[in-house]
């Protein structure tokens, strides 16, 4: 909670400024939302409400913020969570491959891929995949989380998956880069170590070493990197959800921002900050635990 | 390294020259030539208002460069300011570190959205938002550097010689921080450009009337379903080349500045 707090008072200032309606109406709406009260009052009222579990009312969706979040959290979780997990697994595998072949062509290909993706606008890649796979090839649906004209309840699992696959692929492609680079560096370190020299002397092949020494030693740094990149995946998901019209929290954020829906925006910001700071904390904790000096002390 | 620097220089020169040379003529609307496929006359094709996409992309890149440079520059100034506060040690340092950590807890894009929303969008808002959200990483690096410099013997000598605090900072500490700040600027620059484009794409950034890459891509979004791929492909690809060349330049400079920590 502490981590998110500085954003909130700043945001509370927005309330009165952003209601873009006629002046009289504006005053009416402002009064009904309690926006005519002094800003600190508003903020403390909001903070008090949040602490007691009331997130407020979303003007963009015309329903309580908690309901908007509940409706969309699952869609976001499916997309972002899966992309996050997949990029962890794939990134680790790619990193191992790059580290084991350091300096040779698989390593070069993977590194060029990672650096290029770091410089690619997420939303542009998303648009390209749409243009290629949905429009030109017609393999994947062009938008949303289900066929147009079908109620969300009636969408089958297969259809859901069909719609999920493109955004998932794009987000994963981005998530992979960081993890792969971290894993690669760690694995190269492992290969330079004395125990690998010993293993080599005993006749172990490169893949033996990767299996027995690499996976264990590079695994936790990769996991740490995975938790630390949570924020980037969430940021990327905002863009991907926008391009693919995926009905998740990212799209809700954009909608809330464009329509001046402060309560919703703040709720999402709060949620994200909580998630990301938890992720960072886990990453810090993992780093601390794997530090050999500290580990030696606790044993 | 050298090739990246050369490429960046060539890119900047091309962008500057062409956006200046083509002037407004290149991006004037020509409704007789709407949505043309790429051809010899229009290498990148034309958009929904008949504007040449190549010329418009060049204008967009020029705009990206300006906004990116301003935002990254401002961000470096903020980072230096925070490092300066850190330099007093004790409570000031704890406070500076606390604020830095706080800023790191928010994903960039979310923070950008909030800031730009708060400021009501527009060019100035984007520059400000990008500047405010990108400094913490650099501030961390600079603080580490500062701690090193502060314990150096020449600082003590300077103090013992009766130099004022301000003199010591200006003549002994700042020169040591500047190389890192420069590298920080170069590393931040491509990020600033990317984030500006993303923010603009989402509708929180530059005004839709300006020929920004983000605006062009968000227009292109409406034409993707109709198979007009060139509207999206070319502006984005140009942006990618620009960002990539600066990224390579920045990271090779970082390798020069601090070889040990630059392995990732």
PDB file of C-alpha atoms in Angstrom, chain A residues 2-4 6-7 10-11 14 18 20 115-116 118-121 123-124 127-128 130-131 135-136 142 181-182 184-185 188-189 192 231-232 234-236 238-239 242-244 253-254 256-258 260-262 265-266 268-269 272-273 276-277 280, chain B residues 98 101-102 104-111 113-115 117-121 137 191 194 197-199 201-204 213-214 216-218 220-221 224-229 232-240 243-244 247-248 251 255 263-264:
ATOM      1  CA  UNK A   2       2.763   2.404   0.879  1.00  0.00           C
ATOM      2  CA  UNK A   3       4.317   1.890  -2.515  1.00  0.00           C
ATOM      3  CA  UNK A   4       1.245   3.047  -4.346  1.00  0.00           C
ATOM      4  CA  UNK A   6       2.309   8.814  -3.930  1.00  0.00           C
ATOM      5  CA  UNK A   7       0.396   8.332  -7.146  1.00  0.00           C
ATOM      6  CA  UNK A  10      -1.671  13.428  -7.420  1.00  0.00           C
ATOM      7  CA  UNK A  11      -4.481  11.615  -9.095  1.00  0.00           C
ATOM      8  CA  UNK A  14      -7.636  15.235 -11.452  1.00  0.00           C
ATOM      9  CA  UNK A  18     -11.252  16.011 -16.171  1.00  0.00           C
ATOM     10  CA  UNK A  20     -15.476  17.095 -19.866  1.00  0.00           C
ATOM     11  CA  UNK A 115      17.832  -6.819 -28.841  1.00  0.00           C
ATOM     12  CA  UNK A 116      15.556  -6.274 -31.807  1.00  0.00           C
ATOM     13  CA  UNK A 118      13.595  -4.620 -27.070  1.00  0.00           C
ATOM     14  CA  UNK A 119      13.528  -1.900 -29.729  1.00  0.00           C
ATOM     15  CA  UNK A 120      10.210  -2.917 -31.288  1.00  0.00           C
ATOM     16  CA  UNK A 121       7.046  -1.079 -30.320  1.00  0.00           C
ATOM     17  CA  UNK A 123       1.667  -2.393 -30.384  1.00  0.00           C
ATOM     18  CA  UNK A 124       3.322  -2.317 -33.777  1.00  0.00           C
ATOM     19  CA  UNK A 127      -0.612  -4.862 -35.527  1.00  0.00           C
ATOM     20  CA  UNK A 128       1.740  -6.733 -37.834  1.00  0.00           C
ATOM     21  CA  UNK A 130      -2.972  -8.984 -37.075  1.00  0.00           C
ATOM     22  CA  UNK A 131      -2.196  -7.900 -40.628  1.00  0.00           C
ATOM     23  CA  UNK A 135      -6.114 -10.405 -42.533  1.00  0.00           C
ATOM     24  CA  UNK A 136      -3.786 -11.963 -45.090  1.00  0.00           C
ATOM     25  CA  UNK A 142      -9.145 -10.198 -35.784  1.00  0.00           C
ATOM     26  CA  UNK A 181      19.425 -12.529 -21.735  1.00  0.00           C
ATOM     27  CA  UNK A 182      19.622 -12.996 -17.956  1.00  0.00           C
ATOM     28  CA  UNK A 184      22.429 -16.550 -20.909  1.00  0.00           C
ATOM     29  CA  UNK A 185      24.758 -14.382 -18.829  1.00  0.00           C
ATOM     30  CA  UNK A 188      28.176 -18.291 -19.351  1.00  0.00           C
ATOM     31  CA  UNK A 189      29.339 -17.614 -15.803  1.00  0.00           C
ATOM     32  CA  UNK A 192      33.648 -20.320 -16.759  1.00  0.00           C
ATOM     33  CA  UNK A 231       5.717  -4.664 -14.672  1.00  0.00           C
ATOM     34  CA  UNK A 232       6.848  -4.775 -18.271  1.00  0.00           C
ATOM     35  CA  UNK A 234       1.611  -5.673 -17.553  1.00  0.00           C
ATOM     36  CA  UNK A 235       2.598  -2.568 -19.492  1.00  0.00           C
ATOM     37  CA  UNK A 236       2.804  -4.609 -22.680  1.00  0.00           C
ATOM     38  CA  UNK A 238      -2.175  -2.681 -21.967  1.00  0.00           C
ATOM     39  CA  UNK A 239      -0.963  -2.171 -25.527  1.00  0.00           C
ATOM     40  CA  UNK A 242      -5.827  -2.323 -27.006  1.00  0.00           C
ATOM     41  CA  UNK A 243      -4.762  -3.625 -30.414  1.00  0.00           C
ATOM     42  CA  UNK A 244      -6.546  -6.964 -30.141  1.00  0.00           C
ATOM     43  CA  UNK A 253      -7.258   1.444 -18.163  1.00  0.00           C
ATOM     44  CA  UNK A 254      -7.160   3.155 -21.532  1.00  0.00           C
ATOM     45  CA  UNK A 256     -10.871   4.980 -18.033  1.00  0.00           C
ATOM     46  CA  UNK A 257      -8.112   7.396 -18.971  1.00  0.00           C
ATOM     47  CA  UNK A 258      -9.797   8.633 -22.118  1.00  0.00           C
ATOM     48  CA  UNK A 260     -11.764  10.661 -17.248  1.00  0.00           C
ATOM     49  CA  UNK A 261     -12.898   7.819 -15.018  1.00  0.00           C
ATOM     50  CA  UNK A 262     -10.715   8.550 -12.007  1.00  0.00           C
ATOM     51  CA  UNK A 265      -8.039   4.430 -13.117  1.00  0.00           C
ATOM     52  CA  UNK A 266      -6.917   4.689  -9.534  1.00  0.00           C
ATOM     53  CA  UNK A 268      -6.274  -0.290 -11.553  1.00  0.00           C
ATOM     54  CA  UNK A 269      -3.162   1.731 -10.753  1.00  0.00           C
ATOM     55  CA  UNK A 272      -0.878  -2.855 -10.639  1.00  0.00           C
ATOM     56  CA  UNK A 273       1.393  -1.172  -8.145  1.00  0.00           C
ATOM     57  CA  UNK A 276       4.464  -5.150  -9.322  1.00  0.00           C
ATOM     58  CA  UNK A 277       5.842  -4.270  -5.932  1.00  0.00           C
ATOM     59  CA  UNK A 280       9.835  -6.846  -7.046  1.00  0.00           C
TER      60      UNK A 280
ATOM     61  CA  UNK B  98      12.659   5.943  -0.927  1.00  0.00           C
ATOM     62  CA  UNK B 101      12.153   2.886  -5.086  1.00  0.00           C
ATOM     63  CA  UNK B 102       8.578   4.122  -5.114  1.00  0.00           C
ATOM     64  CA  UNK B 104      10.324   1.859  -9.675  1.00  0.00           C
ATOM     65  CA  UNK B 105       7.297   0.062  -8.257  1.00  0.00           C
ATOM     66  CA  UNK B 106       4.993   1.318 -10.998  1.00  0.00           C
ATOM     67  CA  UNK B 107       5.257  -0.118 -14.498  1.00  0.00           C
ATOM     68  CA  UNK B 108       6.382   2.609 -16.863  1.00  0.00           C
ATOM     69  CA  UNK B 109       3.368   2.471 -19.098  1.00  0.00           C
ATOM     70  CA  UNK B 110       0.906   2.677 -16.214  1.00  0.00           C
ATOM     71  CA  UNK B 111       2.775   5.608 -14.713  1.00  0.00           C
ATOM     72  CA  UNK B 113      -0.810   6.865 -18.555  1.00  0.00           C
ATOM     73  CA  UNK B 114      -1.536   8.346 -15.153  1.00  0.00           C
ATOM     74  CA  UNK B 115       0.840  11.277 -15.556  1.00  0.00           C
ATOM     75  CA  UNK B 117      -3.896  11.815 -17.985  1.00  0.00           C
ATOM     76  CA  UNK B 118      -3.223  14.094 -15.062  1.00  0.00           C
ATOM     77  CA  UNK B 119      -1.692  16.712 -17.316  1.00  0.00           C
ATOM     78  CA  UNK B 120      -4.405  16.388 -19.925  1.00  0.00           C
ATOM     79  CA  UNK B 121      -2.307  14.956 -22.772  1.00  0.00           C
ATOM     80  CA  UNK B 137      17.183   3.662 -12.841  1.00  0.00           C
ATOM     81  CA  UNK B 191      13.010   4.112 -24.398  1.00  0.00           C
ATOM     82  CA  UNK B 194       9.202   4.060 -27.735  1.00  0.00           C
ATOM     83  CA  UNK B 197       4.909   6.372 -29.467  1.00  0.00           C
ATOM     84  CA  UNK B 198       3.029   3.920 -27.259  1.00  0.00           C
ATOM     85  CA  UNK B 199       1.399   6.690 -25.274  1.00  0.00           C
ATOM     86  CA  UNK B 201      -0.915   5.351 -29.923  1.00  0.00           C
ATOM     87  CA  UNK B 202      -3.195   4.859 -26.934  1.00  0.00           C
ATOM     88  CA  UNK B 203      -4.517   8.392 -27.326  1.00  0.00           C
ATOM     89  CA  UNK B 204      -2.771  10.030 -24.380  1.00  0.00           C
ATOM     90  CA  UNK B 213       4.437   7.837 -35.497  1.00  0.00           C
ATOM     91  CA  UNK B 214       2.013   6.941 -32.728  1.00  0.00           C
ATOM     92  CA  UNK B 216      -0.024   7.328 -37.773  1.00  0.00           C
ATOM     93  CA  UNK B 217      -0.126   3.854 -36.302  1.00  0.00           C
ATOM     94  CA  UNK B 218      -3.311   4.503 -34.417  1.00  0.00           C
ATOM     95  CA  UNK B 220      -3.487   2.605 -39.404  1.00  0.00           C
ATOM     96  CA  UNK B 221      -5.251   0.443 -36.826  1.00  0.00           C
ATOM     97  CA  UNK B 224      -5.738  -3.174 -40.851  1.00  0.00           C
ATOM     98  CA  UNK B 225      -8.942  -5.131 -41.260  1.00  0.00           C
ATOM     99  CA  UNK B 226      -9.174  -3.879 -44.834  1.00  0.00           C
ATOM    100  CA  UNK B 227      -5.756  -5.276 -45.662  1.00  0.00           C
ATOM    101  CA  UNK B 228      -3.980  -1.903 -45.957  1.00  0.00           C
ATOM    102  CA  UNK B 229      -0.841  -3.213 -44.354  1.00  0.00           C
ATOM    103  CA  UNK B 232       1.153   0.131 -40.338  1.00  0.00           C
ATOM    104  CA  UNK B 233       4.318  -1.544 -41.588  1.00  0.00           C
ATOM    105  CA  UNK B 234       6.451   1.362 -42.774  1.00  0.00           C
ATOM    106  CA  UNK B 235       6.103   3.950 -40.003  1.00  0.00           C
ATOM    107  CA  UNK B 236       6.636   1.241 -37.382  1.00  0.00           C
ATOM    108  CA  UNK B 237       9.631  -0.216 -39.203  1.00  0.00           C
ATOM    109  CA  UNK B 238      11.237   3.237 -39.424  1.00  0.00           C
ATOM    110  CA  UNK B 239      10.713   3.723 -35.725  1.00  0.00           C
ATOM    111  CA  UNK B 240      12.230   0.302 -35.053  1.00  0.00           C
ATOM    112  CA  UNK B 243      15.295   2.967 -31.782  1.00  0.00           C
ATOM    113  CA  UNK B 244      17.494  -0.042 -32.478  1.00  0.00           C
ATOM    114  CA  UNK B 247      19.902   1.155 -28.343  1.00  0.00           C
ATOM    115  CA  UNK B 248      23.031  -0.454 -29.782  1.00  0.00           C
ATOM    116  CA  UNK B 251      24.680  -0.201 -24.751  1.00  0.00           C
ATOM    117  CA  UNK B 255      30.087  -1.295 -21.954  1.00  0.00           C
ATOM    118  CA  UNK B 263      27.042  -7.918 -19.218  1.00  0.00           C
ATOM    119  CA  UNK B 264      23.290  -8.318 -19.132  1.00  0.00           C
TER     120      UNK B 264
END
